[in-house]
mmCIF file of C-alpha atoms and ligand atoms in Angstrom:
data_model
loop_
_atom_site.group_PDB
_atom_site.id
_atom_site.type_symbol
_atom_site.label_atom_id
_atom_site.label_comp_id
_atom_site.label_asym_id
_atom_site.label_seq_id
_atom_site.Cartn_x
_atom_site.Cartn_y
_atom_site.Cartn_z
ATOM 1 C CA MET A 151 -9.671 -26.473 -79.595
ATOM 2 C CA ARG A 152 -8.284 -26.066 -83.082
ATOM 3 C CA LEU A 153 -11.054 -26.441 -85.609
ATOM 4 C CA VAL A 154 -11.512 -25.764 -89.297
ATOM 5 C CA LEU A 155 -14.987 -24.864 -90.565
ATOM 6 C CA LEU A 156 -15.788 -26.164 -94.018
ATOM 7 C CA GLY A 157 -18.800 -25.732 -96.285
ATOM 8 C CA PRO A 158 -19.996 -23.976 -99.416
ATOM 9 C CA PRO A 159 -20.226 -20.173 -99.565
ATOM 10 C CA GLY A 160 -23.408 -19.112 -97.819
ATOM 11 C CA ALA A 161 -23.467 -22.209 -95.591
ATOM 12 C CA GLY A 162 -23.699 -20.027 -92.499
ATOM 13 C CA LYS A 163 -20.200 -20.832 -91.226
ATOM 14 C CA GLY A 164 -19.647 -17.246 -90.112
ATOM 15 C CA THR A 165 -22.886 -17.125 -88.116
ATOM 16 C CA GLN A 166 -22.142 -20.448 -86.445
ATOM 17 C CA ALA A 167 -18.524 -19.481 -85.838
ATOM 18 C CA VAL A 168 -19.560 -16.433 -83.788
ATOM 19 C CA LEU A 169 -21.692 -18.633 -81.511
ATOM 20 C CA LEU A 170 -19.155 -21.442 -81.287
ATOM 21 C CA SER A 171 -16.341 -18.996 -80.588
ATOM 22 C CA GLU A 172 -18.178 -17.691 -77.552
ATOM 23 C CA LYS A 173 -19.081 -21.133 -76.253
ATOM 24 C CA LEU A 174 -15.687 -22.732 -76.855
ATOM 25 C CA GLY A 175 -13.660 -19.672 -75.797
ATOM 26 C CA VAL A 176 -11.450 -19.563 -78.888
ATOM 27 C CA PRO A 177 -11.217 -16.794 -81.505
ATOM 28 C CA HIS A 178 -13.119 -16.890 -84.792
ATOM 29 C CA ILE A 179 -10.639 -16.300 -87.589
ATOM 30 C CA SER A 180 -12.389 -15.624 -90.897
ATOM 31 C CA THR A 181 -10.271 -15.006 -93.987
ATOM 32 C CA GLY A 182 -13.239 -13.275 -95.647
ATOM 33 C CA ASP A 183 -13.574 -10.901 -92.664
ATOM 34 C CA LEU A 184 -9.812 -10.276 -92.611
ATOM 35 C CA PHE A 185 -9.851 -9.459 -96.320
ATOM 36 C CA ARG A 186 -12.874 -7.160 -95.946
ATOM 37 C CA ALA A 187 -11.207 -5.327 -93.036
ATOM 38 C CA ASN A 188 -8.097 -4.826 -95.178
ATOM 39 C CA ILE A 189 -10.207 -3.591 -98.093
ATOM 40 C CA GLY A 190 -12.021 -1.181 -95.767
ATOM 41 C CA GLU A 191 -8.717 0.182 -94.499
ATOM 42 C CA GLY A 192 -7.214 0.367 -97.989
ATOM 43 C CA THR A 193 -4.110 -1.649 -97.067
ATOM 44 C CA PRO A 194 -1.884 -3.031 -99.882
ATOM 45 C CA LEU A 195 -3.193 -6.510 -99.049
ATOM 46 C CA GLY A 196 -6.772 -5.253 -99.351
ATOM 47 C CA VAL A 197 -6.051 -3.585 -102.674
ATOM 48 C CA GLU A 198 -4.539 -6.803 -104.012
ATOM 49 C CA ALA A 199 -7.354 -9.028 -102.729
ATOM 50 C CA LYS A 200 -10.267 -6.866 -103.850
ATOM 51 C CA SER A 201 -10.260 -7.679 -107.564
ATOM 52 C CA TYR A 202 -10.266 -11.421 -106.867
ATOM 53 C CA ILE A 203 -13.013 -11.189 -104.272
ATOM 54 C CA ASP A 204 -15.204 -9.006 -106.486
ATOM 55 C CA ALA A 205 -14.850 -11.601 -109.248
ATOM 56 C CA GLY A 206 -15.658 -14.498 -106.892
ATOM 57 C CA LYS A 207 -12.208 -16.006 -107.441
ATOM 58 C CA LEU A 208 -9.720 -17.178 -104.851
ATOM 59 C CA VAL A 209 -7.132 -14.687 -103.704
ATOM 60 C CA PRO A 210 -3.675 -16.146 -104.522
ATOM 61 C CA THR A 211 -2.603 -18.656 -101.900
ATOM 62 C CA ASP A 212 0.707 -16.984 -101.012
ATOM 63 C CA VAL A 213 -1.117 -13.769 -100.089
ATOM 64 C CA THR A 214 -3.825 -15.585 -98.141
ATOM 65 C CA ALA A 215 -1.435 -17.909 -96.329
ATOM 66 C CA ARG A 216 0.772 -15.026 -95.189
ATOM 67 C CA MET A 217 -2.280 -13.274 -93.744
ATOM 68 C CA VAL A 218 -3.421 -16.440 -91.932
ATOM 69 C CA LYS A 219 0.068 -17.167 -90.596
ATOM 70 C CA SER A 220 0.374 -13.739 -88.987
ATOM 71 C CA ARG A 221 -3.134 -13.973 -87.540
ATOM 72 C CA LEU A 222 -2.398 -17.394 -86.018
ATOM 73 C CA GLU A 223 0.714 -15.934 -84.399
ATOM 74 C CA GLU A 224 -1.371 -13.518 -82.334
ATOM 75 C CA ALA A 225 -1.578 -14.371 -78.644
ATOM 76 C CA ASP A 226 -5.317 -15.122 -78.570
ATOM 77 C CA ALA A 227 -4.881 -18.000 -81.030
ATOM 78 C CA ALA A 228 -2.228 -19.803 -78.996
ATOM 79 C CA GLU A 229 -4.676 -22.168 -77.298
ATOM 80 C CA GLY A 230 -7.102 -22.666 -80.176
ATOM 81 C CA PHE A 231 -9.141 -21.156 -82.974
ATOM 82 C CA LEU A 232 -12.040 -21.600 -85.342
ATOM 83 C CA LEU A 233 -10.664 -21.154 -88.814
ATOM 84 C CA ASP A 234 -13.380 -20.062 -91.238
ATOM 85 C CA GLY A 235 -12.510 -19.782 -94.942
ATOM 86 C CA PHE A 236 -9.055 -21.338 -94.726
ATOM 87 C CA PRO A 237 -8.066 -23.780 -96.063
ATOM 88 C CA ARG A 238 -10.076 -23.566 -99.278
ATOM 89 C CA THR A 239 -7.837 -25.836 -101.348
ATOM 90 C CA VAL A 240 -5.807 -28.968 -100.675
ATOM 91 C CA GLU A 241 -2.656 -26.879 -101.168
ATOM 92 C CA GLN A 242 -3.814 -24.500 -98.414
ATOM 93 C CA ALA A 243 -4.607 -27.476 -96.155
ATOM 94 C CA GLU A 244 -1.023 -28.650 -96.529
ATOM 95 C CA ILE A 245 0.265 -25.175 -95.700
ATOM 96 C CA LEU A 246 -1.899 -25.097 -92.569
ATOM 97 C CA GLN A 247 -0.684 -28.531 -91.549
ATOM 98 C CA ASP A 248 2.924 -27.322 -91.839
ATOM 99 C CA LEU A 249 2.223 -24.102 -89.917
ATOM 100 C CA LEU A 250 0.702 -26.075 -87.048
ATOM 101 C CA ALA A 251 3.375 -28.769 -87.125
ATOM 102 C CA GLU A 252 6.070 -26.103 -86.668
ATOM 103 C CA ASN A 253 4.572 -25.508 -83.228
ATOM 104 C CA GLY A 254 3.872 -29.161 -82.497
ATOM 105 C CA GLN A 255 0.155 -28.546 -83.010
ATOM 106 C CA ASN A 256 -2.594 -30.407 -84.816
ATOM 107 C CA LEU A 257 -6.229 -29.862 -85.748
ATOM 108 C CA ASP A 258 -8.823 -31.329 -83.392
ATOM 109 C CA GLY A 259 -11.406 -31.642 -86.154
ATOM 110 C CA VAL A 260 -12.994 -30.227 -89.273
ATOM 111 C CA LEU A 261 -16.638 -29.203 -89.042
ATOM 112 C CA ASN A 262 -18.289 -29.658 -92.425
ATOM 113 C CA PHE A 263 -21.513 -27.661 -92.788
ATOM 114 C CA VAL A 264 -23.758 -29.520 -95.222
ATOM 115 C CA VAL A 265 -26.352 -27.423 -97.094
ATOM 116 C CA ALA A 266 -28.083 -27.923 -100.454
ATOM 117 C CA GLU A 267 -26.892 -25.645 -103.258
ATOM 118 C CA ASP A 268 -30.271 -23.983 -103.856
ATOM 119 C CA VAL A 269 -30.443 -23.046 -100.155
ATOM 120 C CA VAL A 270 -27.027 -21.375 -100.176
ATOM 121 C CA VAL A 271 -27.851 -19.400 -103.331
ATOM 122 C CA GLU A 272 -31.041 -18.139 -101.671
ATOM 123 C CA ARG A 273 -29.151 -17.174 -98.496
ATOM 124 C CA MET A 274 -26.446 -15.305 -100.386
ATOM 125 C CA LEU A 275 -28.947 -13.362 -102.493
ATOM 126 C CA ALA A 276 -30.824 -12.408 -99.316
ATOM 127 C CA ARG A 277 -27.576 -11.362 -97.582
ATOM 128 C CA GLY A 278 -26.721 -8.937 -100.387
ATOM 129 C CA ARG A 279 -23.022 -8.474 -99.635
ATOM 130 C CA ALA A 280 -20.958 -6.660 -102.325
ATOM 131 C CA ASP A 281 -19.770 -9.976 -103.797
ATOM 132 C CA ASP A 282 -23.210 -11.612 -103.596
ATOM 133 C CA ASN A 283 -24.541 -11.006 -107.121
ATOM 134 C CA GLU A 284 -25.736 -13.924 -109.227
ATOM 135 C CA GLU A 285 -22.716 -14.173 -111.485
ATOM 136 C CA THR A 286 -20.195 -14.054 -108.636
ATOM 137 C CA ILE A 287 -22.210 -16.576 -106.663
ATOM 138 C CA ARG A 288 -22.088 -18.962 -109.614
ATOM 139 C CA THR A 289 -18.316 -18.531 -109.867
ATOM 140 C CA ARG A 290 -17.841 -19.102 -106.127
ATOM 141 C CA LEU A 291 -19.946 -22.259 -106.178
ATOM 142 C CA GLY A 292 -17.819 -23.536 -109.062
ATOM 143 C CA VAL A 293 -14.644 -22.766 -107.115
ATOM 144 C CA TYR A 294 -16.138 -24.547 -104.096
ATOM 145 C CA ARG A 295 -16.958 -27.672 -106.110
ATOM 146 C CA ASP A 296 -13.612 -27.837 -107.905
ATOM 147 C CA GLU A 297 -11.181 -26.657 -105.239
ATOM 148 C CA THR A 298 -12.742 -26.800 -101.778
ATOM 149 C CA ALA A 299 -15.019 -29.861 -101.779
ATOM 150 C CA PRO A 300 -11.991 -32.176 -102.311
ATOM 151 C CA LEU A 301 -10.961 -31.182 -98.775
ATOM 152 C CA ILE A 302 -13.729 -33.423 -97.435
ATOM 153 C CA GLU A 303 -11.898 -36.447 -98.761
ATOM 154 C CA HIS A 304 -8.524 -34.940 -97.880
ATOM 155 C CA TYR A 305 -9.474 -34.641 -94.199
ATOM 156 C CA GLY A 306 -11.103 -38.087 -94.146
ATOM 157 C CA ASP A 307 -11.982 -39.210 -90.629
ATOM 158 C CA GLN A 308 -11.219 -35.761 -89.175
ATOM 159 C CA ILE A 309 -14.476 -34.567 -90.778
ATOM 160 C CA ILE A 310 -17.434 -33.905 -88.472
ATOM 161 C CA SER A 311 -20.514 -33.326 -90.641
ATOM 162 C CA ILE A 312 -23.230 -30.923 -89.465
ATOM 163 C CA GLU A 313 -26.592 -30.759 -91.166
ATOM 164 C CA ALA A 314 -26.771 -26.971 -91.621
ATOM 165 C CA GLU A 315 -30.306 -26.279 -92.845
ATOM 166 C CA GLY A 316 -32.801 -24.965 -90.292
ATOM 167 C CA GLU A 317 -32.708 -22.487 -87.414
ATOM 168 C CA VAL A 318 -29.412 -20.929 -86.334
ATOM 169 C CA GLU A 319 -29.777 -22.155 -82.708
ATOM 170 C CA GLU A 320 -30.715 -25.644 -83.804
ATOM 171 C CA ILE A 321 -27.659 -25.894 -86.053
ATOM 172 C CA ASN A 322 -25.490 -24.570 -83.230
ATOM 173 C CA ASP A 323 -26.861 -27.261 -80.881
ATOM 174 C CA ARG A 324 -26.021 -29.905 -83.472
ATOM 175 C CA ALA A 325 -22.488 -28.572 -83.832
ATOM 176 C CA MET A 326 -21.921 -28.497 -80.045
ATOM 177 C CA ALA A 327 -23.333 -32.022 -79.703
ATOM 178 C CA ALA A 328 -21.125 -33.248 -82.539
ATOM 179 C CA LEU A 329 -18.145 -31.816 -80.647
ATOM 180 C CA GLY A 330 -19.275 -33.663 -77.533
ATOM 181 C CA LYS A 331 -20.105 -30.426 -75.694
HETATM 182 P P1 LIG B 104 -18.207 -17.077 -98.419
HETATM 183 O O1 LIG B 104 -18.185 -17.985 -97.220
HETATM 184 O O2 LIG B 104 -19.553 -16.561 -98.716
HETATM 185 O O3 LIG B 104 -17.503 -17.662 -99.600
HETATM 186 P P2 LIG B 104 -15.992 -15.513 -97.380
HETATM 187 O O4 LIG B 104 -16.202 -14.280 -96.597
HETATM 188 O O5 LIG B 104 -15.485 -16.733 -96.678
HETATM 189 O O6 LIG B 104 -17.382 -15.775 -98.078
HETATM 190 O O7 LIG B 104 -14.976 -15.236 -98.593
HETATM 191 C C1 LIG B 104 -15.173 -14.174 -99.481
HETATM 192 C C2 LIG B 104 -14.081 -14.185 -100.560
HETATM 193 O O8 LIG B 104 -12.782 -14.013 -99.966
HETATM 194 C C3 LIG B 104 -13.951 -15.465 -101.387
HETATM 195 O O9 LIG B 104 -14.896 -15.535 -102.439
HETATM 196 C C4 LIG B 104 -12.504 -15.339 -101.878
HETATM 197 O O10 LIG B 104 -12.413 -14.414 -102.956
HETATM 198 C C5 LIG B 104 -11.781 -14.725 -100.697
HETATM 199 N N1 LIG B 104 -11.185 -15.767 -99.827
HETATM 200 C C6 LIG B 104 -11.608 -16.105 -98.576
HETATM 201 N N2 LIG B 104 -10.862 -17.103 -98.070
HETATM 202 C C7 LIG B 104 -9.940 -17.425 -99.019
HETATM 203 C C8 LIG B 104 -8.896 -18.386 -99.122
HETATM 204 N N3 LIG B 104 -8.640 -19.260 -98.129
HETATM 205 N N4 LIG B 104 -8.155 -18.419 -100.256
HETATM 206 C C9 LIG B 104 -8.379 -17.573 -101.246
HETATM 207 N N5 LIG B 104 -9.358 -16.654 -101.240
HETATM 208 C C10 LIG B 104 -10.146 -16.572 -100.142
#
Protein backbone atom coordinates (compact mmCIF):
# COMPACT_ATOMS: atom_id res chain seq x y z
CA MET A 1 0.00 0.00 0.00
CA ARG A 2 1.23 3.46 -0.90
CA LEU A 3 -0.22 5.99 1.49
CA VAL A 4 0.40 9.61 2.36
CA LEU A 5 -0.32 10.78 5.91
CA LEU A 6 -1.62 14.32 6.16
CA GLY A 7 -2.48 16.52 9.12
CA PRO A 8 -1.28 19.50 11.12
CA PRO A 9 1.99 19.36 13.08
CA GLY A 10 1.34 17.52 16.32
CA ALA A 11 -1.57 15.53 14.86
CA GLY A 12 0.05 12.28 15.94
CA LYS A 13 0.88 11.10 12.41
CA GLY A 14 4.23 9.71 13.53
CA THR A 15 2.71 7.69 16.37
CA GLN A 16 0.01 6.29 14.11
CA ALA A 17 2.50 5.63 11.33
CA VAL A 18 4.58 3.35 13.57
CA LEU A 19 1.50 1.23 14.35
CA LEU A 20 0.18 1.24 10.80
CA SER A 21 3.59 0.37 9.40
CA GLU A 22 3.70 -2.77 11.50
CA LYS A 23 0.16 -3.80 10.67
CA LEU A 24 0.35 -3.06 6.94
CA GLY A 25 3.93 -4.33 6.51
CA VAL A 26 5.24 -1.24 4.73
CA PRO A 27 7.97 1.15 5.91
CA HIS A 28 7.22 4.43 7.68
CA ILE A 29 9.07 7.19 5.87
CA SER A 30 9.07 10.42 7.87
CA THR A 31 10.80 13.47 6.40
CA GLY A 32 11.06 14.97 9.90
CA ASP A 33 12.81 11.81 11.17
CA LEU A 34 15.10 11.74 8.12
CA PHE A 35 16.05 15.37 8.68
CA ARG A 36 16.66 14.80 12.41
CA ALA A 37 18.86 11.77 11.65
CA ASN A 38 20.88 13.89 9.21
CA ILE A 39 21.19 16.69 11.77
CA GLY A 40 22.33 14.17 14.40
CA GLU A 41 24.98 12.83 12.04
CA GLY A 42 26.06 16.30 10.94
CA THR A 43 25.66 15.56 7.22
CA PRO A 44 25.65 18.49 4.72
CA LEU A 45 21.91 17.91 4.25
CA GLY A 46 21.39 18.09 8.01
CA VAL A 47 23.41 21.28 8.28
CA GLU A 48 21.35 22.87 5.51
CA ALA A 49 18.00 21.75 6.93
CA LYS A 50 18.64 22.68 10.56
CA SER A 51 18.16 26.45 10.33
CA TYR A 52 14.80 26.04 8.58
CA ILE A 53 13.57 23.41 11.02
CA ASP A 54 14.63 25.44 14.06
CA ALA A 55 12.68 28.39 12.66
CA GLY A 56 9.59 26.26 11.95
CA LYS A 57 9.89 26.95 8.22
CA LEU A 58 9.83 24.47 5.36
CA VAL A 59 13.16 23.15 4.17
CA PRO A 60 13.52 24.10 0.47
CA THR A 61 11.63 21.69 -1.75
CA ASP A 62 14.58 20.70 -3.95
CA VAL A 63 16.52 19.52 -0.89
CA THR A 64 13.53 17.70 0.59
CA ALA A 65 12.47 16.08 -2.67
CA ARG A 66 15.96 14.74 -3.35
CA MET A 67 16.01 13.15 0.11
CA VAL A 68 12.56 11.57 -0.41
CA LYS A 69 13.45 10.32 -3.90
CA SER A 70 16.51 8.46 -2.66
CA ARG A 71 14.59 7.01 0.29
CA LEU A 72 11.81 5.76 -2.00
CA GLU A 73 14.43 4.05 -4.16
CA GLU A 74 15.47 1.80 -1.28
CA ALA A 75 14.38 -1.82 -1.64
CA ASP A 76 11.98 -1.86 1.32
CA ALA A 77 9.80 0.81 -0.29
CA ALA A 78 9.30 -1.06 -3.55
CA GLU A 79 5.97 -2.59 -2.54
CA GLY A 80 4.59 0.30 -0.50
CA PHE A 81 5.17 2.97 2.12
CA LEU A 82 3.59 5.34 4.58
CA LEU A 83 4.84 8.78 3.71
CA ASP A 84 4.71 11.09 6.72
CA GLY A 85 5.60 14.77 6.23
CA PHE A 86 5.81 14.70 2.44
CA PRO A 87 4.19 16.22 0.50
CA ARG A 88 3.66 19.40 2.51
CA THR A 89 2.82 21.65 -0.44
CA VAL A 90 0.95 21.23 -3.71
CA GLU A 91 4.28 21.59 -5.52
CA GLN A 92 5.67 18.65 -3.51
CA ALA A 93 2.53 16.62 -4.27
CA GLU A 94 3.17 17.11 -7.97
CA ILE A 95 6.78 16.02 -7.55
CA LEU A 96 5.65 12.88 -5.72
CA GLN A 97 3.11 12.14 -8.42
CA ASP A 98 5.86 12.36 -11.06
CA LEU A 99 8.26 10.19 -9.03
CA LEU A 100 5.63 7.47 -8.71
CA ALA A 101 4.49 7.77 -12.31
CA GLU A 102 8.06 7.13 -13.50
CA ASN A 103 7.67 3.64 -12.04
CA GLY A 104 4.07 3.19 -13.13
CA GLN A 105 2.93 3.63 -9.53
CA ASN A 106 0.13 5.55 -7.87
CA LEU A 107 -1.01 6.42 -4.36
CA ASP A 108 -3.66 4.16 -2.83
CA GLY A 109 -4.95 6.92 -0.57
CA VAL A 110 -4.23 9.91 1.62
CA LEU A 111 -5.02 9.58 5.31
CA ASN A 112 -5.97 12.98 6.70
CA PHE A 113 -5.67 13.17 10.50
CA VAL A 114 -8.19 15.72 11.73
CA VAL A 115 -7.42 17.41 15.08
CA ALA A 116 -8.44 20.79 16.52
CA GLU A 117 -5.69 23.42 16.63
CA ASP A 118 -5.75 23.86 20.41
CA VAL A 119 -5.24 20.10 20.84
CA VAL A 120 -2.18 20.02 18.59
CA VAL A 121 -0.61 23.01 20.36
CA GLU A 122 -1.08 21.23 23.70
CA ARG A 123 0.45 18.01 22.33
CA MET A 124 3.47 19.76 20.87
CA LEU A 125 4.17 21.70 24.07
CA ALA A 126 3.94 18.45 26.05
CA ARG A 127 6.25 16.66 23.58
CA GLY A 128 8.98 19.28 24.05
CA ARG A 129 11.05 18.52 20.95
CA ALA A 130 13.78 21.07 20.07
CA ASP A 131 11.49 22.80 17.55
CA ASP A 132 8.44 22.70 19.84
CA ASN A 133 8.59 26.16 21.44
CA GLU A 134 5.59 28.48 21.24
CA GLU A 135 6.91 30.77 18.54
CA THR A 136 8.00 27.94 16.25
CA ILE A 137 4.71 26.15 16.79
CA ARG A 138 2.85 29.27 15.71
CA THR A 139 4.99 29.52 12.57
CA ARG A 140 4.46 25.84 11.73
CA LEU A 141 0.70 26.11 12.15
CA GLY A 142 0.74 29.10 9.79
CA VAL A 143 2.76 27.12 7.25
CA TYR A 144 0.30 24.24 7.63
CA ARG A 145 -2.71 26.48 7.00
CA ASP A 146 -1.19 28.31 4.03
CA GLU A 147 0.80 25.57 2.31
CA THR A 148 -0.27 22.12 3.49
CA ALA A 149 -4.03 22.34 4.10
CA PRO A 150 -4.64 23.07 0.37
CA LEU A 151 -3.52 19.48 -0.23
CA ILE A 152 -6.87 18.29 1.13
CA GLU A 153 -8.61 19.86 -1.83
CA HIS A 154 -5.77 18.89 -4.16
CA TYR A 155 -6.19 15.19 -3.33
CA GLY A 156 -9.99 15.39 -3.48
CA ASP A 157 -11.62 11.96 -3.36
CA GLN A 158 -8.31 10.25 -2.51
CA ILE A 159 -8.65 11.74 1.00
CA ILE A 160 -9.59 9.37 3.83
CA SER A 161 -10.36 11.47 6.92
CA ILE A 162 -9.56 10.09 10.38
CA GLU A 163 -10.86 11.75 13.51
CA ALA A 164 -7.56 11.92 15.43
CA GLU A 165 -8.51 13.06 18.93
CA GLY A 166 -8.66 10.40 21.65
CA GLU A 167 -6.62 7.34 22.59
CA VAL A 168 -3.78 6.16 20.34
CA GLU A 169 -5.27 2.64 19.95
CA GLU A 170 -8.72 3.99 19.22
CA ILE A 171 -7.38 6.28 16.48
CA ASN A 172 -5.39 3.37 15.05
CA ASP A 173 -8.56 1.23 14.93
CA ARG A 174 -10.34 4.02 13.08
CA ALA A 175 -7.51 4.30 10.57
CA MET A 176 -7.42 0.52 9.95
CA ALA A 177 -11.21 0.44 9.56
CA ALA A 178 -11.10 3.38 7.16
CA LEU A 179 -8.57 1.40 5.10
CA GLY A 180 -10.93 -1.57 5.12
CA LYS A 181 -8.57 -3.66 7.27
P1 LIG B 1 5.58 17.99 12.67
O1 LIG B 1 4.71 16.87 12.18
O2 LIG B 1 5.44 18.24 14.11
O3 LIG B 1 5.47 19.22 11.83
P2 LIG B 1 7.92 16.85 11.38
O4 LIG B 1 8.87 15.98 12.11
O5 LIG B 1 7.03 16.25 10.34
O6 LIG B 1 7.09 17.56 12.52
O7 LIG B 1 8.72 18.05 10.66
C1 LIG B 1 9.62 18.85 11.36
C2 LIG B 1 10.19 19.93 10.43
O8 LIG B 1 10.90 19.34 9.33
C3 LIG B 1 9.17 20.86 9.76
O9 LIG B 1 8.74 21.91 10.61
C4 LIG B 1 9.98 21.35 8.56
O10 LIG B 1 10.91 22.35 8.95
C5 LIG B 1 10.78 20.13 8.15
N1 LIG B 1 10.08 19.34 7.11
C6 LIG B 1 9.50 18.12 7.27
N2 LIG B 1 8.93 17.70 6.13
C7 LIG B 1 9.14 18.67 5.21
C8 LIG B 1 8.78 18.86 3.84
N3 LIG B 1 8.06 17.93 3.17
N4 LIG B 1 9.16 19.99 3.22
C9 LIG B 1 9.87 20.91 3.84
N5 LIG B 1 10.23 20.83 5.14
C10 LIG B 1 9.87 19.73 5.83
